[in-house]
Amino acid sequence: MAEADGRAFGKHNTDEHMETIRRLFDPGRFLVALDGDGDEVVGVTGSYPFDVTLPGGAALPAAGVTWVSVAVTHRRRGILRALLAEQHRGFVADGLPLALLTASEGGIYGRFGYGIATEHREVEITRRRAVLRRDVPDCGGVRQVSTAELRRTAPEIHRRWAAQTPGALSRTPAWWDVLFADREWQRGGASALFHLAHRDGYVSYRIDRATQTCRIVDMATATDEAYTALWRTLLGLDLVETIVARSLAPAEPVQFLLADPRQVRTVAQYDGMWARVLDVPAALSARRYATEIDVVLDVWDPFLDRGGRFRLRGGPDGASCEPARDGAPLVGLGMAALGSLLLGGAHAGSLARAGLLEGEPAVLRRVDTAFRGERAPQHGTEF
Ligand SMILES: CC(C)(COP(=O)(O)OP(=O)(O)OC[C@H]1O[C@@H](n2cnc3c(N)ncnc32)[C@H](O)[C@@H]1OP(=O)(O)O)[C@@H](O)C(=O)NCCC(=O)NCCS
């Protein structure tokens, strides 16, 4: 399976790769398509178990679909569709409310009911010119720590960050081990990991000395004080010209900490994690809504037939969602559009303008305000 995956993604797995793969691999969560005498693997799909935070702070179990590939000799004859159909029917049978993935290409997964739920914003910061505003408090509290020390303290900080961040994925000990194994192949030519730690946050980064670049690998903060203190320390890294962060949320506060916000340059913005709702009532009743909402959603799901009409009544303190019997204002949408709305990242108005959501303008405005979260969703773990 690793060979099949390696061929599809253009990489040769070394013994070190295999060691990492084994750490996260659970064969019971994988499906393969076989050809020939049954010993040629021509298709693979698998999943990792995660909990994902919804707006309001509740966490739901979700399958993180991964390792999706079909042999180059067997493409475009329905193997992916067959694998995903069987896999997702299994998720439904297991009672999972959600499936998630990160996509190699943006054109593949909409047809399977996945919508873009988080976005990555890649930024470059010219460190010498990026100065904090004078009134930003300097509370200190940052220490440079070893990987072994951060391995002990980071999981608890990450849990606190995740509880406040819609879209955040939980990490098992195996994920931490893989991150901190810090193998040569994980470094992309830069240094081994360095870490800065605060009691309420941490950042792990690498230094690429050839280009005088600091590349942020992982960062989680549970308080604004930790966020500011860690950025202050990063911006003080002498001998670094550029700080690169690959997965900031679209509206992250770092630029507003600077005297000159333009020094945080967005060099790319693209889809991060995609979400697919498997159980509409379970997913929508678990989240909270910014304003009171009472609406019937008419959800279209040709791939898994998990759609139908659902009445959603919700607000900041709780929500209920059940198959609709009586009328309330109606909004029609596909399962993929619901996946985009779920974590609070998408604008209902933009989806409507693109023809992915239908309803009276006044109802769509209410849906828009109710579904949007205080923070842009961020998943935090690549899988
Ligand atoms: C992407 C991949 C898994 C597709 O496998 P496949 O068996 O050829 O796909 P299927 O024949 O089952 O196609 C299912 C549908 O997806 C569409 N599709 C498949 N690959 C697509 C792509 N790369 N972009 C857009 N649409 C794609 C097909 O046209 C088909 O559409 P339809 O059902 O509406 O007619 C395969 O091309 C692959 O392994 N690519 C390299 C690895 C990769 O990118 N994996 C995805 C990781 S997230």
mmCIF file of C-alpha atoms in Angstrom, residues 1-6 11-27 30 48 66-67 174-175 178 181 183 185-186:
data_model
loop_
_atom_site.group_PDB
_atom_site.id
_atom_site.type_symbol
_atom_site.label_atom_id
_atom_site.label_comp_id
_atom_site.label_asym_id
_atom_site.label_seq_id
_atom_site.Cartn_x
_atom_site.Cartn_y
_atom_site.Cartn_z
ATOM 1 C CA MET A 1 0.000 0.000 0.000
ATOM 2 C CA ALA A 2 2.838 2.383 0.785
ATOM 3 C CA GLU A 3 4.400 1.576 -2.603
ATOM 4 C CA ALA A 4 1.098 2.253 -4.368
ATOM 5 C CA ASP A 5 0.724 5.524 -2.470
ATOM 6 C CA GLY A 6 4.349 6.495 -3.172
ATOM 7 C CA LYS A 11 7.835 9.680 -3.851
ATOM 8 C CA HIS A 12 9.890 6.686 -2.768
ATOM 9 C CA ASN A 13 9.249 5.788 0.856
ATOM 10 C CA THR A 14 12.457 5.140 2.797
ATOM 11 C CA ASP A 15 12.766 3.107 6.003
ATOM 12 C CA GLU A 16 12.323 6.360 7.937
ATOM 13 C CA HIS A 17 9.109 7.133 6.057
ATOM 14 C CA MET A 18 7.868 3.619 6.798
ATOM 15 C CA GLU A 19 8.611 4.057 10.488
ATOM 16 C CA THR A 20 6.414 7.196 10.524
ATOM 17 C CA ILE A 21 3.708 5.547 8.433
ATOM 18 C CA ARG A 22 3.527 2.605 10.843
ATOM 19 C CA ARG A 23 3.168 4.955 13.808
ATOM 20 C CA LEU A 24 -0.108 6.390 12.423
ATOM 21 C CA PHE A 25 -1.319 3.382 10.450
ATOM 22 C CA ASP A 26 -4.354 1.369 11.514
ATOM 23 C CA PRO A 27 -5.046 -1.339 8.879
ATOM 24 C CA PHE A 30 -8.045 1.218 5.176
ATOM 25 C CA TYR A 48 -7.442 8.756 10.741
ATOM 26 C CA THR A 66 -6.265 10.136 3.748
ATOM 27 C CA TRP A 67 -3.972 8.100 1.509
ATOM 28 C CA ALA A 174 1.242 9.284 17.743
ATOM 29 C CA TRP A 175 0.749 12.610 15.916
ATOM 30 C CA VAL A 178 5.603 11.992 14.310
ATOM 31 C CA ALA A 181 10.533 12.786 15.420
ATOM 32 C CA ARG A 183 13.359 13.355 10.563
ATOM 33 C CA TRP A 185 12.863 14.200 5.238
ATOM 34 C CA GLN A 186 10.529 16.404 7.274
#
